PDB file of C-alpha atoms in Angstrom:
ATOM      1  CA  MET A  14       0.000   0.000   0.000  1.00  0.00           C
ATOM      2  CA  ASN A  15       2.727   2.400   0.859  1.00  0.00           C
ATOM      3  CA  ALA A  16       4.328   1.869  -2.546  1.00  0.00           C
ATOM      4  CA  ASP A  17       1.155   3.010  -4.329  1.00  0.00           C
ATOM      5  CA  HIS A  18       1.078   6.398  -2.630  1.00  0.00           C
ATOM      6  CA  GLU A  19       4.776   7.233  -2.899  1.00  0.00           C
ATOM      7  CA  PRO A  20       5.898   8.371  -6.368  1.00  0.00           C
ATOM      8  CA  SER A  21       9.042   6.895  -7.819  1.00  0.00           C
ATOM      9  CA  ARG A  22      12.151   9.066  -7.340  1.00  0.00           C
ATOM     10  CA  LEU A  23      13.959   7.668 -10.344  1.00  0.00           C
ATOM     11  CA  PRO A  24      12.673  10.301 -12.837  1.00  0.00           C
ATOM     12  CA  LEU A  25      13.716  13.132 -10.493  1.00  0.00           C
ATOM     13  CA  ARG A  26      17.204  11.688 -10.132  1.00  0.00           C
ATOM     14  CA  ALA A  27      17.466  11.134 -13.882  1.00  0.00           C
ATOM     15  CA  GLY A  28      16.436  14.746 -14.525  1.00  0.00           C
ATOM     16  CA  ALA A  29      19.030  16.027 -12.090  1.00  0.00           C
ATOM     17  CA  MET A  30      21.722  13.907 -13.738  1.00  0.00           C
ATOM     18  CA  MET A  31      20.729  15.229 -17.186  1.00  0.00           C
ATOM     19  CA  LEU A  32      20.939  18.820 -15.962  1.00  0.00           C
ATOM     20  CA  LEU A  33      24.336  18.124 -14.435  1.00  0.00           C
ATOM     21  CA  ALA A  34      25.563  16.549 -17.683  1.00  0.00           C
ATOM     22  CA  VAL A  35      24.346  19.526 -19.734  1.00  0.00           C
ATOM     23  CA  ALA A  36      26.030  21.947 -17.311  1.00  0.00           C
ATOM     24  CA  ILE A  37      29.315  20.052 -17.605  1.00  0.00           C
ATOM     25  CA  VAL A  38      29.112  20.131 -21.417  1.00  0.00           C
ATOM     26  CA  PHE A  39      28.502  23.890 -21.416  1.00  0.00           C
ATOM     27  CA  LEU A  40      31.338  24.484 -18.958  1.00  0.00           C
ATOM     28  CA  GLY A  41      33.641  22.446 -21.187  1.00  0.00           C
ATOM     29  CA  LEU A  42      32.611  24.399 -24.287  1.00  0.00           C
ATOM     30  CA  GLY A  43      33.111  27.696 -22.463  1.00  0.00           C
ATOM     31  CA  TRP A  44      36.558  26.670 -21.265  1.00  0.00           C
ATOM     32  CA  HIS A  45      37.546  25.542 -24.765  1.00  0.00           C
ATOM     33  CA  SER A  46      36.324  28.812 -26.278  1.00  0.00           C
ATOM     34  CA  ALA A  47      38.236  30.880 -23.731  1.00  0.00           C
ATOM     35  CA  ALA A  48      41.388  28.805 -24.108  1.00  0.00           C
ATOM     36  CA  THR A  49      41.500  29.033 -27.902  1.00  0.00           C
ATOM     37  CA  SER A  50      40.266  32.591 -28.454  1.00  0.00           C
ATOM     38  CA  GLY A  51      43.746  34.179 -28.144  1.00  0.00           C
ATOM     39  CA  ASP A  52      45.636  31.777 -30.394  1.00  0.00           C
ATOM     40  CA  ASP A  53      45.560  34.008 -33.497  1.00  0.00           C
ATOM     41  CA  PRO A  54      48.467  36.512 -33.316  1.00  0.00           C
ATOM     42  CA  GLU A  55      47.438  38.082 -36.635  1.00  0.00           C
ATOM     43  CA  ARG A  56      44.022  38.877 -35.161  1.00  0.00           C
ATOM     44  CA  GLU A  57      45.678  40.253 -32.011  1.00  0.00           C
ATOM     45  CA  LEU A  58      47.790  42.541 -34.193  1.00  0.00           C
ATOM     46  CA  GLN A  59      44.684  43.800 -36.005  1.00  0.00           C
ATOM     47  CA  ASP A  60      42.888  44.428 -32.715  1.00  0.00           C
ATOM     48  CA  ALA A  61      45.872  46.271 -31.290  1.00  0.00           C
ATOM     49  CA  GLN A  62      46.172  48.439 -34.380  1.00  0.00           C
ATOM     50  CA  SER A  63      42.530  49.417 -34.226  1.00  0.00           C
ATOM     51  CA  GLN A  64      43.123  50.739 -30.693  1.00  0.00           C
ATOM     52  CA  VAL A  65      45.991  52.994 -31.741  1.00  0.00           C
ATOM     53  CA  ALA A  66      44.774  56.479 -32.469  1.00  0.00           C
ATOM     54  CA  THR A  67      46.117  57.940 -35.656  1.00  0.00           C
ATOM     55  CA  SER A  68      47.156  61.516 -35.608  1.00  0.00           C
ATOM     56  CA  THR A  69      46.899  63.930 -38.496  1.00  0.00           C
ATOM     57  CA  THR A  70      49.295  66.402 -36.931  1.00  0.00           C
ATOM     58  CA  GLN A  71      52.549  66.528 -38.816  1.00  0.00           C
ATOM     59  CA  SER A  72      55.743  68.022 -37.544  1.00  0.00           C
ATOM     60  CA  ALA A  73      57.696  70.241 -39.851  1.00  0.00           C
ATOM     61  CA  ALA A  74      61.263  69.057 -40.215  1.00  0.00           C
ATOM     62  CA  SER A  75      63.921  70.399 -42.507  1.00  0.00           C
ATOM     63  CA  THR A  76      65.380  67.981 -44.998  1.00  0.00           C
ATOM     64  CA  THR A  77      69.067  67.381 -44.458  1.00  0.00           C
ATOM     65  CA  ALA A  78      71.612  65.305 -46.304  1.00  0.00           C
ATOM     66  CA  SER A  79      70.895  62.244 -44.165  1.00  0.00           C
ATOM     67  CA  ALA A  80      67.230  62.067 -45.196  1.00  0.00           C
ATOM     68  CA  SER A  81      66.354  62.237 -48.861  1.00  0.00           C
ATOM     69  CA  ALA A  82      63.529  64.529 -49.946  1.00  0.00           C
ATOM     70  CA  ASP A  83      61.428  61.630 -51.247  1.00  0.00           C
ATOM     71  CA  THR A  84      61.375  59.758 -47.932  1.00  0.00           C
ATOM     72  CA  PRO A  85      57.744  59.286 -46.889  1.00  0.00           C
ATOM     73  CA  GLN A  86      56.315  60.429 -43.574  1.00  0.00           C
ATOM     74  CA  LEU A  87      57.418  58.236 -40.654  1.00  0.00           C
ATOM     75  CA  CYS A  88      55.037  57.000 -37.959  1.00  0.00           C
ATOM     76  CA  VAL A  89      56.772  55.882 -34.766  1.00  0.00           C
ATOM     77  CA  PHE A  90      54.929  53.463 -32.461  1.00  0.00           C
ATOM     78  CA  ASN A  91      56.071  52.282 -29.037  1.00  0.00           C
ATOM     79  CA  ALA A  92      55.364  48.539 -28.729  1.00  0.00           C
ATOM     80  CA  GLY A  93      57.622  48.062 -25.723  1.00  0.00           C
ATOM     81  CA  SER A  94      57.406  48.745 -22.033  1.00  0.00           C
ATOM     82  CA  ILE A  95      59.740  51.777 -21.989  1.00  0.00           C
ATOM     83  CA  SER A  96      57.687  54.901 -21.380  1.00  0.00           C
ATOM     84  CA  GLY A  97      58.379  57.733 -23.842  1.00  0.00           C
ATOM     85  CA  LEU A  98      60.407  55.559 -26.218  1.00  0.00           C
ATOM     86  CA  ALA A  99      58.415  56.527 -29.319  1.00  0.00           C
ATOM     87  CA  ALA A 100      58.793  60.231 -28.506  1.00  0.00           C
ATOM     88  CA  ASP A 101      62.563  59.846 -28.070  1.00  0.00           C
ATOM     89  CA  VAL A 102      62.931  57.991 -31.369  1.00  0.00           C
ATOM     90  CA  THR A 103      60.693  60.544 -33.105  1.00  0.00           C
ATOM     91  CA  GLU A 104      62.956  63.363 -31.899  1.00  0.00           C
ATOM     92  CA  SER A 105      66.047  61.479 -33.107  1.00  0.00           C
ATOM     93  CA  LEU A 106      64.527  60.948 -36.530  1.00  0.00           C
ATOM     94  CA  GLN A 107      63.458  64.596 -36.766  1.00  0.00           C
ATOM     95  CA  ALA A 108      66.992  65.653 -35.846  1.00  0.00           C
ATOM     96  CA  ALA A 109      68.243  63.452 -38.690  1.00  0.00           C
ATOM     97  CA  GLY A 110      65.941  65.316 -41.084  1.00  0.00           C
ATOM     98  CA  PHE A 111      63.049  62.894 -41.405  1.00  0.00           C
ATOM     99  CA  GLN A 112      59.444  64.058 -41.398  1.00  0.00           C
ATOM    100  CA  THR A 113      57.520  62.302 -38.656  1.00  0.00           C
ATOM    101  CA  ASP A 114      53.968  62.075 -37.458  1.00  0.00           C
ATOM    102  CA  GLU A 115      53.083  62.280 -33.769  1.00  0.00           C
ATOM    103  CA  PRO A 116      54.394  59.232 -31.874  1.00  0.00           C
ATOM    104  CA  GLY A 117      51.903  56.643 -30.681  1.00  0.00           C
ATOM    105  CA  ASN A 118      51.615  53.383 -28.791  1.00  0.00           C
ATOM    106  CA  LEU A 119      50.976  49.936 -30.227  1.00  0.00           C
ATOM    107  CA  SER A 120      49.737  47.126 -27.986  1.00  0.00           C
ATOM    108  CA  THR A 121      50.842  43.844 -29.513  1.00  0.00           C
ATOM    109  CA  ALA A 122      52.741  40.785 -28.418  1.00  0.00           C
ATOM    110  CA  SER A 123      53.588  39.708 -31.961  1.00  0.00           C
ATOM    111  CA  ILE A 124      56.319  42.338 -32.493  1.00  0.00           C
ATOM    112  CA  THR A 125      59.262  41.665 -30.194  1.00  0.00           C
ATOM    113  CA  GLU A 126      62.066  43.696 -31.812  1.00  0.00           C
ATOM    114  CA  ASN A 127      62.483  47.116 -33.380  1.00  0.00           C
ATOM    115  CA  THR A 128      60.832  46.801 -36.782  1.00  0.00           C
ATOM    116  CA  ILE A 129      60.376  49.020 -39.811  1.00  0.00           C
ATOM    117  CA  PHE A 130      57.556  48.052 -42.170  1.00  0.00           C
ATOM    118  CA  TYR A 131      57.758  49.141 -45.786  1.00  0.00           C
ATOM    119  CA  ASP A 132      55.746  48.845 -48.989  1.00  0.00           C
ATOM    120  CA  ASP A 133      57.429  47.586 -52.152  1.00  0.00           C
ATOM    121  CA  ASP A 134      58.426  51.070 -53.330  1.00  0.00           C
ATOM    122  CA  GLN A 135      59.671  52.171 -49.882  1.00  0.00           C
ATOM    123  CA  GLN A 136      62.441  49.647 -49.201  1.00  0.00           C
ATOM    124  CA  SER A 137      65.350  52.019 -49.830  1.00  0.00           C
ATOM    125  CA  ALA A 138      63.727  54.741 -47.718  1.00  0.00           C
ATOM    126  CA  ALA A 139      63.144  52.203 -44.933  1.00  0.00           C
ATOM    127  CA  GLN A 140      66.826  51.263 -45.118  1.00  0.00           C
ATOM    128  CA  GLU A 141      67.736  54.958 -44.677  1.00  0.00           C
ATOM    129  CA  VAL A 142      65.576  55.052 -41.545  1.00  0.00           C
ATOM    130  CA  ALA A 143      67.205  51.874 -40.206  1.00  0.00           C
ATOM    131  CA  ASP A 144      70.648  53.349 -40.826  1.00  0.00           C
ATOM    132  CA  ALA A 145      69.657  56.545 -39.003  1.00  0.00           C
ATOM    133  CA  LEU A 146      68.535  54.436 -36.026  1.00  0.00           C
ATOM    134  CA  GLY A 147      71.859  52.636 -35.875  1.00  0.00           C
ATOM    135  CA  GLY A 148      70.928  49.632 -37.990  1.00  0.00           C
ATOM    136  CA  ASP A 149      69.449  47.555 -35.164  1.00  0.00           C
ATOM    137  CA  ALA A 150      65.915  47.562 -36.599  1.00  0.00           C
ATOM    138  CA  SER A 151      64.475  44.706 -38.612  1.00  0.00           C
ATOM    139  CA  LEU A 152      63.207  45.618 -42.091  1.00  0.00           C
ATOM    140  CA  ASP A 153      60.045  43.724 -43.021  1.00  0.00           C
ATOM    141  CA  PRO A 154      57.483  44.078 -45.798  1.00  0.00           C
ATOM    142  CA  ARG A 155      54.317  45.634 -44.424  1.00  0.00           C
ATOM    143  CA  PRO A 156      51.756  42.966 -43.468  1.00  0.00           C
ATOM    144  CA  SER A 157      48.391  43.508 -45.140  1.00  0.00           C
ATOM    145  CA  SER A 158      46.797  43.552 -41.688  1.00  0.00           C
ATOM    146  CA  PHE A 159      48.896  46.549 -40.571  1.00  0.00           C
ATOM    147  CA  THR A 160      46.668  49.476 -41.506  1.00  0.00           C
ATOM    148  CA  GLN A 161      48.289  52.235 -39.445  1.00  0.00           C
ATOM    149  CA  CYS A 162      50.320  54.895 -41.259  1.00  0.00           C
ATOM    150  CA  PRO A 163      48.947  53.927 -44.697  1.00  0.00           C
ATOM    151  CA  ASP A 164      51.034  56.352 -46.774  1.00  0.00           C
ATOM    152  CA  GLY A 165      54.139  56.431 -44.619  1.00  0.00           C
ATOM    153  CA  ILE A 166      56.697  54.109 -43.116  1.00  0.00           C
ATOM    154  CA  PRO A 167      55.771  52.650 -39.719  1.00  0.00           C
ATOM    155  CA  VAL A 168      58.652  52.408 -37.255  1.00  0.00           C
ATOM    156  CA  ILE A 169      57.802  50.108 -34.340  1.00  0.00           C
ATOM    157  CA  VAL A 170      60.214  50.397 -31.425  1.00  0.00           C
ATOM    158  CA  VAL A 171      60.472  47.951 -28.541  1.00  0.00           C
ATOM    159  CA  THR A 172      63.938  48.701 -27.122  1.00  0.00           C
ATOM    160  CA  ARG A 173      66.391  51.587 -27.214  1.00  0.00           C
TER     161      ARG A 173
END
């Protein structure tokens, strides 16, 4: 008689186990999504570049013998942890006769050394910039994802 009045607890336990299983699956999917979301350094570079404010202010610099008149505008970005590094390099380049834009910051982990990006027709001008910086900068073709300083030569500094 007692068994007729008491409902079976098996369906309640089964429902609880199903909810627990679904929760575990969703936790696993969330962990996987979080763990793999930062594995694309190219995407990180694009995101970092979109955060960098571009400046239209140009500094007037006289052209000297060390910088040819056809050298494009330079954009100096600090991608390192040294505060004021881009401003210091900008001043050095201006003193060498290069025309520079306002210095900026670039938050990226994919650039680990001083780098000068150039377009196909800017390689010799980029080499002049590298020579003016002491030759310790890497010269690399501009990645298509690097959209900052579209008409100039980006100079990304990490160390002095």
